[in-house]
Coordinates of C-alpha atoms in Angstrom, one line a residue:
X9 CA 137.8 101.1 114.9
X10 CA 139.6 98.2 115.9
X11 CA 136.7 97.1 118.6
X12 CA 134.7 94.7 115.9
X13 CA 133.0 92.1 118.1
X14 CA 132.7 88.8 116.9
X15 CA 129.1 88.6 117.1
X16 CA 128.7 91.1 115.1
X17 CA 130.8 89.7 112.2
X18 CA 129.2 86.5 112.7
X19 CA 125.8 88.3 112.3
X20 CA 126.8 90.1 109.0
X21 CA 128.2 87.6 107.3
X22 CA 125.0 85.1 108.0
X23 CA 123.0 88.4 107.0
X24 CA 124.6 88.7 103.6
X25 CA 124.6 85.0 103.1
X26 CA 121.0 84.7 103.4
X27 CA 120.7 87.6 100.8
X28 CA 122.5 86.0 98.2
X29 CA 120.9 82.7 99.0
X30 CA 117.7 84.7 98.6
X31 CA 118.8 86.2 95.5
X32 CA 120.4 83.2 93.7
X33 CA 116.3 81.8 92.3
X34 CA 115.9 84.8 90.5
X35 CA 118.6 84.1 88.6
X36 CA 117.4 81.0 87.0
X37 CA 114.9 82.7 85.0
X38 CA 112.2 81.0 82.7
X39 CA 113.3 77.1 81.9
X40 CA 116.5 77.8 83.7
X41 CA 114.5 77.9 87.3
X42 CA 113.7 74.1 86.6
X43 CA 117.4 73.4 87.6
X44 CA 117.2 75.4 90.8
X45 CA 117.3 72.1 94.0
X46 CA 113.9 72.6 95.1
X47 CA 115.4 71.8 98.9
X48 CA 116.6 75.4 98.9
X49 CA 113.9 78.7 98.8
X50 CA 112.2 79.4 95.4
X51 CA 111.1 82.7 96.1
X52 CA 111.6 84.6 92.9
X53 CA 111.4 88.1 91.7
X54 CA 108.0 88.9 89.8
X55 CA 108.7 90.2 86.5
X56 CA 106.0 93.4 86.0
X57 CA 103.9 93.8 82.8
X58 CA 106.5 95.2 80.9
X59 CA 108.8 92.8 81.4
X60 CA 106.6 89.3 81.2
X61 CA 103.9 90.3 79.0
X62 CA 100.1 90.0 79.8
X63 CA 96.8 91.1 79.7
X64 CA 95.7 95.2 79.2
X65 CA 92.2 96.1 79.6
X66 CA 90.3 99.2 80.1
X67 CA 86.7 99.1 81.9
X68 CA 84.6 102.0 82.1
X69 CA 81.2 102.7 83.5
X70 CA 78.1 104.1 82.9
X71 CA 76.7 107.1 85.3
X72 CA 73.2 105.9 84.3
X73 CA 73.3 102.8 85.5
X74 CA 74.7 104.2 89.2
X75 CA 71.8 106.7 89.0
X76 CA 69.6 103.6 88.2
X77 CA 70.6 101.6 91.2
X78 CA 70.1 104.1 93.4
X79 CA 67.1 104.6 92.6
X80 CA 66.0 101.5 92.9
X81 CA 67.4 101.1 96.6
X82 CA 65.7 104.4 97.8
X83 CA 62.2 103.1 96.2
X84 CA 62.8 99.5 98.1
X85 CA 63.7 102.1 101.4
X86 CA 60.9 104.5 101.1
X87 CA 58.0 101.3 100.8
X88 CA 59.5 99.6 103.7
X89 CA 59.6 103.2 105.8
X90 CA 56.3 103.8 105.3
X91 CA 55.6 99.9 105.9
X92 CA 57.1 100.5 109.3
X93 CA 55.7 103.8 110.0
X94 CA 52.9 103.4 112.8
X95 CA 50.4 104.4 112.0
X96 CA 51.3 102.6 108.4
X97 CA 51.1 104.7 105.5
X98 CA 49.7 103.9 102.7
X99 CA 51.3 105.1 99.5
X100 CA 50.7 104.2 95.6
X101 CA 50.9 105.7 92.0
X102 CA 54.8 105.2 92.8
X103 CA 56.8 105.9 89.7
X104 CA 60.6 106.1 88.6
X105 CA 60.3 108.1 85.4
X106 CA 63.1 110.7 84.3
X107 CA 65.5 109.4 87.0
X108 CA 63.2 110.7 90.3
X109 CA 61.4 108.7 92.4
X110 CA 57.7 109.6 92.9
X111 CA 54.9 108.3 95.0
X112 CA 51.3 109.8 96.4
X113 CA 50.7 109.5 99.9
X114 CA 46.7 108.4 99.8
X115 CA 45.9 110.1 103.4
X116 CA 46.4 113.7 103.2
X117 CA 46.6 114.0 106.8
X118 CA 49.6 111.4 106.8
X119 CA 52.0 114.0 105.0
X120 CA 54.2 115.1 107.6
X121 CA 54.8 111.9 109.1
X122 CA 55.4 110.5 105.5
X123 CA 58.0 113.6 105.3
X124 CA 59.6 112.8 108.6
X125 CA 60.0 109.1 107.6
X126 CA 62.2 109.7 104.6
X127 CA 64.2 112.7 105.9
X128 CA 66.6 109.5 107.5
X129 CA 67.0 108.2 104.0
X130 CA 68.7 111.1 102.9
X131 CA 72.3 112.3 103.8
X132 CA 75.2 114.2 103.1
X133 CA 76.9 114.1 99.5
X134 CA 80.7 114.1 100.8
X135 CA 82.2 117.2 101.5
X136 CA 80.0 119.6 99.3
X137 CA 77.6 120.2 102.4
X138 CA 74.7 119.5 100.0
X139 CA 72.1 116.4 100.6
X140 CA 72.0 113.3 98.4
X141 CA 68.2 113.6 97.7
X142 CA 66.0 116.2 97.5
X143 CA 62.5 115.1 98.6
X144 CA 59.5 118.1 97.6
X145 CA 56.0 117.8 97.8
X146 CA 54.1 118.5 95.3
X147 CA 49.7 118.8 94.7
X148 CA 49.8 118.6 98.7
X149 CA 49.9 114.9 98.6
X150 CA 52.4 114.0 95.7
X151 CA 56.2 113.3 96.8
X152 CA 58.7 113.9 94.3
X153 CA 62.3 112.5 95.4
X154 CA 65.0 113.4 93.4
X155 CA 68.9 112.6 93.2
X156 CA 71.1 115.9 93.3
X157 CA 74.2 116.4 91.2
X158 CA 76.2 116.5 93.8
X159 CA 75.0 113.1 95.7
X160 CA 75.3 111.2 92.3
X161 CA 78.8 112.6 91.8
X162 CA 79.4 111.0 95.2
X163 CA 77.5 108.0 94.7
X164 CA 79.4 107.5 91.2
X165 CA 82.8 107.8 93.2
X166 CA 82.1 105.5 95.6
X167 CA 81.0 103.1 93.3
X168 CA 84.0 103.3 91.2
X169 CA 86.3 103.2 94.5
X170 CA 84.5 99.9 95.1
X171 CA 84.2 98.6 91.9
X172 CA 88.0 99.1 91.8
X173 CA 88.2 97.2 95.5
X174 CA 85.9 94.5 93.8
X175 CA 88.4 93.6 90.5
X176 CA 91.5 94.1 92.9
X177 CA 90.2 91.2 95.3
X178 CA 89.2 89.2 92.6
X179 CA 92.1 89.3 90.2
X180 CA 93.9 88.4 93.8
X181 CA 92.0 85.2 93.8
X182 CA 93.4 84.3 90.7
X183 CA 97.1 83.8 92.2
X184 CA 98.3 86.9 89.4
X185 CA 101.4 88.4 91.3
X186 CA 101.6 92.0 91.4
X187 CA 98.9 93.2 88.9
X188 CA 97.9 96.9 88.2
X189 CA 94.4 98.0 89.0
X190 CA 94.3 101.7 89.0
X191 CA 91.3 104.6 88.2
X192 CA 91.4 106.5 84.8
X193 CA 89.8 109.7 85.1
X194 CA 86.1 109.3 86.6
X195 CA 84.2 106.3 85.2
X196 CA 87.7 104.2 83.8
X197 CA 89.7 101.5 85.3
X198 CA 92.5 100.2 84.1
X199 CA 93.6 96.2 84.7
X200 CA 97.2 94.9 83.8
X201 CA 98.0 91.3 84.6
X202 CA 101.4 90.3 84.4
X203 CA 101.7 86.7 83.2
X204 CA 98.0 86.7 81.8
X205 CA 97.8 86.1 78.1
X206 CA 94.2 85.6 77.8
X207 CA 92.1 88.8 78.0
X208 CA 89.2 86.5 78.0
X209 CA 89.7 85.0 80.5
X210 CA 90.6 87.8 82.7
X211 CA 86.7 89.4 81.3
X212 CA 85.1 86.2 82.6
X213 CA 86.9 86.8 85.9
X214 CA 85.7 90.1 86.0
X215 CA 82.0 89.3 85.0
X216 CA 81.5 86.9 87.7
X217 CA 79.9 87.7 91.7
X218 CA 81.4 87.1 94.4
X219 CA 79.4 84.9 96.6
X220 CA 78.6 86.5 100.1
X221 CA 76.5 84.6 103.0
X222 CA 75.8 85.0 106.8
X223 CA 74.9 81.4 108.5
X224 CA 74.5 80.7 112.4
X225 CA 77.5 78.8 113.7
X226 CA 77.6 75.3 115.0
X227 CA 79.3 76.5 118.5
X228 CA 77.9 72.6 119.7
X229 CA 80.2 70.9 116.8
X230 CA 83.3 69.0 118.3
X231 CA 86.4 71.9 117.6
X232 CA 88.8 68.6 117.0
X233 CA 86.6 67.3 114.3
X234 CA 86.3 71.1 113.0
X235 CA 89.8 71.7 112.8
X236 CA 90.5 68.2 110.7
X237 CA 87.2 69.5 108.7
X238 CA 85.1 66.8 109.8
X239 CA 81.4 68.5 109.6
X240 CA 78.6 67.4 111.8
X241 CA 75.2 66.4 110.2
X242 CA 73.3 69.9 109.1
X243 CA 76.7 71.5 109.1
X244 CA 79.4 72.4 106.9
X245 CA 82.6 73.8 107.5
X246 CA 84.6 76.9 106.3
X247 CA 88.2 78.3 106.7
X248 CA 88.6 80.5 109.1
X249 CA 92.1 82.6 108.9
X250 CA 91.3 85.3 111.6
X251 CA 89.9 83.0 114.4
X252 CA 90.2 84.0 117.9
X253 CA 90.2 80.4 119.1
X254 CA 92.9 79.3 116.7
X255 CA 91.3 76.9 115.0
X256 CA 91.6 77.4 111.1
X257 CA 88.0 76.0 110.9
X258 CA 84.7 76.9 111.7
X259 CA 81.4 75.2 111.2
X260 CA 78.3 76.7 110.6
X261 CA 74.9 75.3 110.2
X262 CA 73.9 74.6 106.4
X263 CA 70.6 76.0 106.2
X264 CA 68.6 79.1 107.9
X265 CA 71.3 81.2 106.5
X266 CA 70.8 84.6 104.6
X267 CA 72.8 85.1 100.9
X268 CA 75.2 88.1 100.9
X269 CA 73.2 89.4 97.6
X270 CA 70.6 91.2 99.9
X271 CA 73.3 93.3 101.1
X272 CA 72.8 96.7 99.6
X273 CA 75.7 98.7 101.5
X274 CA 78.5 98.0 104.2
X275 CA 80.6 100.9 105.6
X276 CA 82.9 101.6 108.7
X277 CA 81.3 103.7 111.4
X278 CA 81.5 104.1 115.1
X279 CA 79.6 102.8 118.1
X280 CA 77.4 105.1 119.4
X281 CA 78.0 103.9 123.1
X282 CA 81.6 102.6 123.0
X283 CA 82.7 105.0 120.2
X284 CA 84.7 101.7 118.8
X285 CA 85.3 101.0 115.3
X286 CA 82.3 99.3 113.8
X287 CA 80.6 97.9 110.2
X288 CA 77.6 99.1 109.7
X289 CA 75.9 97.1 106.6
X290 CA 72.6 97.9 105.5
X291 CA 70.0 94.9 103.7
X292 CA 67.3 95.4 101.1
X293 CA 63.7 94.8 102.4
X294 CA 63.9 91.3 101.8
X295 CA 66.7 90.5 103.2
X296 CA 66.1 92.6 106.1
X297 CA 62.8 91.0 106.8
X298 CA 64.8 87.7 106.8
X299 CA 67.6 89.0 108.6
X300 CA 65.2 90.0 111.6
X301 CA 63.7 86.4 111.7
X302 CA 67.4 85.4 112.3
X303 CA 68.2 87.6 115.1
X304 CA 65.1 87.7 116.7
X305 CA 65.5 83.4 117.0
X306 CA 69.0 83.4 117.6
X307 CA 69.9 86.2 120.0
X308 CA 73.0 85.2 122.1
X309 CA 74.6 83.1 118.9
X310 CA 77.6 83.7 116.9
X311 CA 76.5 83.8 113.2
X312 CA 79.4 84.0 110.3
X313 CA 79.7 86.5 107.4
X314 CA 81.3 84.0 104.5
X315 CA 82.7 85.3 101.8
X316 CA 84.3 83.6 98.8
X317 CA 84.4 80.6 101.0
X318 CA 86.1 82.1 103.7
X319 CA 84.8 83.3 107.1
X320 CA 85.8 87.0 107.6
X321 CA 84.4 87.2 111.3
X322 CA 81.6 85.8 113.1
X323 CA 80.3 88.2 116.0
X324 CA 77.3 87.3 118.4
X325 CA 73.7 88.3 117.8
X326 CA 73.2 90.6 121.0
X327 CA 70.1 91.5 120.6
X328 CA 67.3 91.4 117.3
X329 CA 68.4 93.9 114.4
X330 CA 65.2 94.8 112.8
X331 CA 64.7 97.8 110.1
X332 CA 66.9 96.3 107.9
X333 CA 70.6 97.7 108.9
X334 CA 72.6 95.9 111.5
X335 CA 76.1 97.1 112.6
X336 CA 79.3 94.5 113.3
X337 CA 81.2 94.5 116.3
X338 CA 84.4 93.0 117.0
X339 CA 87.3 94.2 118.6
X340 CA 88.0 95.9 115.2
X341 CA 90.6 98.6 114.5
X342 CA 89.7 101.8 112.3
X343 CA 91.4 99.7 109.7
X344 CA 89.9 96.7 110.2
X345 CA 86.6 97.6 110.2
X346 CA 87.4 99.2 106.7
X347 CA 88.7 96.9 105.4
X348 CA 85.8 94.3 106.4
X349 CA 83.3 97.0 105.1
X350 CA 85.1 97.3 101.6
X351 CA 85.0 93.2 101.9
X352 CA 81.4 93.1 102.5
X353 CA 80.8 95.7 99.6
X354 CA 82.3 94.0 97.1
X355 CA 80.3 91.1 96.7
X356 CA 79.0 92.1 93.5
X357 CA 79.8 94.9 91.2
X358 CA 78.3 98.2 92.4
X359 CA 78.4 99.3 88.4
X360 CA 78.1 97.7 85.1
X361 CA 81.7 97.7 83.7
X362 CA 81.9 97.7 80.2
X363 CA 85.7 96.7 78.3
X364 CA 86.4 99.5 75.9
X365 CA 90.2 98.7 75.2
X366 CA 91.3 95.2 75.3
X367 CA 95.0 93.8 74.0
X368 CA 97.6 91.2 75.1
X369 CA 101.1 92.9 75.8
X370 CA 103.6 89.7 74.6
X371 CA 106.9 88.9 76.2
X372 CA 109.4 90.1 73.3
X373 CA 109.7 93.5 74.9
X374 CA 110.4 92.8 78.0
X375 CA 113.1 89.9 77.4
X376 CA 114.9 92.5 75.2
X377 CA 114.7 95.1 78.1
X378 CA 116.0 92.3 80.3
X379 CA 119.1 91.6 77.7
X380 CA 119.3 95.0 77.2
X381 CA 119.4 95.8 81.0
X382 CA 122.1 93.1 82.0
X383 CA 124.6 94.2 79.1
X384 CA 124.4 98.0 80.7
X385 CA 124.3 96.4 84.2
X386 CA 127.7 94.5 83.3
X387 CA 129.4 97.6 81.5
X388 CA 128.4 99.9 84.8
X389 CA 129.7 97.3 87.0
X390 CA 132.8 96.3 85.4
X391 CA 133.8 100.7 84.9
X392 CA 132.8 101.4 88.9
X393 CA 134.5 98.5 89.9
X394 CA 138.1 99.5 88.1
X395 CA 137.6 103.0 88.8
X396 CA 137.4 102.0 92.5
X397 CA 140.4 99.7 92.3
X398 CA 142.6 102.2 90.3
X399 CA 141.3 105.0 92.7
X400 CA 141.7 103.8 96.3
X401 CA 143.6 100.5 96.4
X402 CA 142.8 97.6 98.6
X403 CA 139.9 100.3 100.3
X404 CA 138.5 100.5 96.4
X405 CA 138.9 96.5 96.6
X406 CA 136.2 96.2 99.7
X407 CA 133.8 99.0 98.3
X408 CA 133.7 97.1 94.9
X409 CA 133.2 93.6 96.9
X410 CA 130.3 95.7 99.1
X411 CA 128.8 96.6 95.6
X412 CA 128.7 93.1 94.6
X413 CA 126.7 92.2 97.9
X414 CA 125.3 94.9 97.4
X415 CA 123.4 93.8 94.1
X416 CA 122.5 90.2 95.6
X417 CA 120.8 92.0 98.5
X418 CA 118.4 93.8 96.2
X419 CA 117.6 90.8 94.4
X420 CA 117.2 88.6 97.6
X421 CA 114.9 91.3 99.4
X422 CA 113.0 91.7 96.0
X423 CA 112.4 87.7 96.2
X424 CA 111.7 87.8 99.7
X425 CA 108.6 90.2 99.6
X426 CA 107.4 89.3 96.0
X427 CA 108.8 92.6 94.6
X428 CA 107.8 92.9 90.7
X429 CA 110.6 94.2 88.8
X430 CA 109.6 96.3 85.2
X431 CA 111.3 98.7 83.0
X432 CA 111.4 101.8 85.2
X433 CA 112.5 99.1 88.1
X434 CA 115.8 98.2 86.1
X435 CA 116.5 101.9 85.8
X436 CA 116.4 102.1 89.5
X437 CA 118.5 98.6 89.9
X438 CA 121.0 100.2 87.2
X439 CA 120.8 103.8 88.5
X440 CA 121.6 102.2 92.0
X441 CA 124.9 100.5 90.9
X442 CA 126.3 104.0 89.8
X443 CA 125.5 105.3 92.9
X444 CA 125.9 102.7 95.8
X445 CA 129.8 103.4 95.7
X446 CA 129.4 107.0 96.4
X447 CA 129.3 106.7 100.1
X448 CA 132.3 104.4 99.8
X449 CA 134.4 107.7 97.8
X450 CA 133.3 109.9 100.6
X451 CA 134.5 107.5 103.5
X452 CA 137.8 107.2 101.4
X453 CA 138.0 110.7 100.4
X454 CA 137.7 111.7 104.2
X455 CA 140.5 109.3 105.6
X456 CA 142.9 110.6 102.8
X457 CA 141.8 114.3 104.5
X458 CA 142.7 112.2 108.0
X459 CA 145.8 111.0 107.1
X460 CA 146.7 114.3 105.1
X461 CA 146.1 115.9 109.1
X462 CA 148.6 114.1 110.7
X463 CA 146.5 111.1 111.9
X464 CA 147.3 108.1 112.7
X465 CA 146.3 105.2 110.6
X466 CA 143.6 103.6 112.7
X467 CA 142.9 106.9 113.9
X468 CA 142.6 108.3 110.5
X469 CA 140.0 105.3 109.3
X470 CA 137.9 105.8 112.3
X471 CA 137.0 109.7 112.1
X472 CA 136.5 108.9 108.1
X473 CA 134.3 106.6 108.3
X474 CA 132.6 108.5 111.5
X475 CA 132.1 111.6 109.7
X476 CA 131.5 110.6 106.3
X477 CA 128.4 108.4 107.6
X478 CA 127.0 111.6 108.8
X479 CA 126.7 112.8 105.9
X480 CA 125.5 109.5 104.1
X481 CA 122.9 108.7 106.6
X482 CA 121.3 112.5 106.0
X483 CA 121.6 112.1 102.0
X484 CA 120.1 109.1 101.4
X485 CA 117.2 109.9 104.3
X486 CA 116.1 112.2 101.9
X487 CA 116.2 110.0 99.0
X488 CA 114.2 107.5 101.0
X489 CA 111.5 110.0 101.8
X490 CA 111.4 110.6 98.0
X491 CA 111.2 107.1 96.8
X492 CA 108.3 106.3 99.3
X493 CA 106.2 109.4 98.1
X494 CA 106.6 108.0 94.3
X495 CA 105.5 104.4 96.3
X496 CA 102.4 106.1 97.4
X497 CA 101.6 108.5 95.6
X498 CA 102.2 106.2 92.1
X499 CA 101.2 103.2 90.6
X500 CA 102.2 100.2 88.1
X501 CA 105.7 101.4 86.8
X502 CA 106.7 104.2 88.9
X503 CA 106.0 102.1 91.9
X504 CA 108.1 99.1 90.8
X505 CA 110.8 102.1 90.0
X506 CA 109.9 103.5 94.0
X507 CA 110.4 99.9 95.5
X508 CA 114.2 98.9 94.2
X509 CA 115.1 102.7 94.6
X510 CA 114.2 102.6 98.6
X511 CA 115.3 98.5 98.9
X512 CA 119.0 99.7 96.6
X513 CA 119.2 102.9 98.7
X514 CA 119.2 100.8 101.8
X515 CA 121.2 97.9 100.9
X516 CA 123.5 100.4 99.4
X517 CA 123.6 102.2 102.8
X518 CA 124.6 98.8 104.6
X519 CA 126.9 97.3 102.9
X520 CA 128.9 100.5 101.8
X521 CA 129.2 101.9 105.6
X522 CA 128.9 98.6 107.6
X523 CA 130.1 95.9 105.4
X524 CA 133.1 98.1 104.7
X525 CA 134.1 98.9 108.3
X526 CA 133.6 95.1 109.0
X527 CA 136.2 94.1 105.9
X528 CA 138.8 97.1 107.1
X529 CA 138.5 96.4 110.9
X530 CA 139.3 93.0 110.5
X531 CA 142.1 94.0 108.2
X532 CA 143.6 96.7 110.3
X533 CA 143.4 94.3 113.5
X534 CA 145.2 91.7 111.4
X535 CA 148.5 93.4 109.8
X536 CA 148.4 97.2 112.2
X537 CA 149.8 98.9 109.2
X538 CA 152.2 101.5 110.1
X539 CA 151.4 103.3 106.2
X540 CA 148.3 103.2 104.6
X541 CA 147.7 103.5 100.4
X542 CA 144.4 105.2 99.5

């Protein structure tokens, strides 16, 4: 008990004076953070919607217009599959009426092949074992293709998954901390923006496309004059976050490019050879046309997939990608390569979003919470802390000067990694002040047992505070695993409640068991009392 090495006090204490450092800008709220030396970190907790006020909207979408767009794609994929079928075949009377897609094939004899040309274009609706299309033939030379239930159940779900993706990254863009982008049922989405009081202008956000491009790169430009962003002539450059080389730049020739809006689907796959993770992103006949000419000129070149002004990656051309569908390689991890697919799919909105509930959420709430919340913080505080005192002595003295650490830790580690703090959050930061002394009652609890055996003092501290962690390490385990299935499995509210549960749970943990033993180690190897009161 005694053996307290010096580095290790040295390290806790700098520990829990960084945390309170860390802490201390949250506490100059609103004008009061003006006074706060800005020589020292700013980081501050982010108050949730609740709490701050903001902007509430609802978006939902329209099945139809999902239905709609796919059928559009598979008419562009069906002309350019019989475009490329050799011989060609020649199709007309091609009509989209009552949501299938019908065409006559003018060559009787070319049915078959026409047949075994769009089999390809159809595939697998999820999970359901069912096909996306159904393609029949009809008056020997008619072909009737026609969306099932189930792959327009799929198709709508993807959609909505990326239409969700598509707000999420651009509400990011903003430089809104913390906002809540979650489904509603099927076709609804709901957006909460802390800090936002202008539903209009979070509706403008949302109406707007992101811009998507591919260009060649400039692998001849000077990389010093790229990295201060000094273009050469027929060049421009673009940040570059995830270069290989280093450099946060890259150039890339301005013209010859291709415009990300050609793009009609991006998705995470597997090489066929290497079985490595890959994007696989498929282009309408346009841009596919284009997007051959590019290869086919460039093969051996690095070209760049912009998006938003920012380079996401920029593999070489290997060899000419013709037909229209190209797959990225790149060293990419399963998640990488998903993430880069959901990237390249949300350059536009897969599904007309329409706002059926708007409203602005004001501040009033929340800074009465916040008042509301301190004053039952203080009374909890100031009750624990005499109840400790009154209980266990000078031991009650350290757990109650652990709880106060305690409470600065959660508040630094909330700054440090952006936490958002709302309603449910202070009933976690509250619920965690009642409870962070109850390791401290069992560790006290157990050396009065000790001492009650016989024990000597030192003797009786170290098996209390040996056995009692036991039994605090497996308790709060579990009440970890709890809080990070509410952090996964929930959202908005009951997240922000998840995130100071686990931080208060583990702060609690520390200072109760370590911080503690430090405090009464260096106070046993100080005095070596013969009698201890607890």
């Amino acid at each position: 008990m005694l053996d307290f090495p010096r580095w290790k006090v040295i390290s806790i204490s700098l520990l829990l004076a960084f945390g309170v450092l860390m802490s201390l800008p949250s506490l100059f709220f609103g004008e009061n953070h003006k006074y706060w030396p800005t020589f020292l970190p700013d980081e501050t907790i982010n108050l949730g919607l609740d709490l701050s006020g903001g902007s509430h909207i609802l978006l939902e979408a329209d099945p139809a217009d999902v239905a709609e767009t796919r059928l559009q794609t598979m008419e562009e994929s069906v002309r350019a599959e019989m475009r490329r079928a050799n011989p060609r075949i020649n199709i007309g009377d091609i009509s989209r009426k009552d949501g299938v897609l019908s065409f006559m094939v003018r060559d009787s004899t070319q049915v078959d092949a026409a047949r075994e040309a769009l089999l390809p274009l159809t595939t697998g609706a999820g999970l359901t074992g069912q096909r996306d299309w159904d393609i029949e033939v009809r008056d020997d030379t008619r072909f009737v293709v026609s969306p099932t239930s189930a792959g327009l159940d799929n198709a709508v779900d993807n959609a909505m998954d990326t239409a969700t993706d598509v707000i999420r990254r651009r509400i990011d863009e903003m430089g809104t901390r913390e906002p809540t982008i979650i489904r509603q049922g099927d076709m609804r989405i709901v957006v909460q923006v802390p800090g936002l009081e202008d539903p209009e202008a979070l509706k403008e956000l949302l109406g707007k496309t992101a811009k998507l491009e591919f260009k060649l790169v400039d692998f001849e430009a000077d990389p010093n004059a790229v990295a201060e962003g000094r273009p050469p002539v027929g060049s421009q450059i673009f940040p570059y976050p995830d270069n290989p080389s280093g450099l946060p730049n890259i150039a890339v020739k301005r013209l010859g490019g291709i415009s990300g809006d050609k793009l009609t689907d991006a998705g995470q796959g597997f090489d066929q050879e290497t079985n490595a993770p890959v994007v696989n992103i498929t282009f309408d006949t346009e841009g596919g046309a284009k997007f051959a000419r590019l290869t086919q000129n460039n093969v051996g070149r690095p070209f760049a997939i912009i998006l938003d002004g920012e380079v996401l990656s920029a593999p070489n051309i290997n060899e000419p990608i013709l037909g229209g569908s190209a797959q990225i390689s790149g060293n990419f991890t399963v998640d990488e390569a998903n993430q880069l697919s959901i990237a390249l799919r949300s350059g536009a909105l897969p599904v007309e979003l329409q706002v059926v509930e708007e409203r602005t959420v004001g501040p009033d709430l929340g800074a009465d919470s916040i008042r509301k919340g301190m004053i039952a913080a203080i009374i909890g505080t100031a009750a624990v802390l005499a109840f400790m005192v009154v209980t266990y002595g000078r031991f009650g003295f350290y757990a109650n000067f652990a709880l106060a650490l305690n409470l600065f830790l959660i508040l630094g580690i909330m700054a440090i990694f952006n936490a958002t703090l709302t309603l449910p959050g202070i009933a976690g930061f509250i619920l965690t002040v009642g409870s962070a002394v109850d390791a401290n009652v069992l560790i006290n609890e157990r050396i009065r047992e000790e001492r009650r055996r016989g024990r000597r003092v030192v003797q009786a501290v170290e098996v209390g505070y040996k056995e009692a962690s036991r039994a605090i390490f497996d308790a709060n385990i579990t009440n970890v695993i709890a809080g990070l299935l509410l952090f996964i499995f929930g959202s908005g509210p009951v997240r922000g409640f998840a995130v100071v549960l686990i931080i208060g749970i583990v702060t609690s943990v520390f200072t109760a068991v370590v911080v503690t033993r430090m405090l009464v180690a260096l106070w046993l190897r100080r005095t070596r009392p013969q009698e201890l009161v607890i």
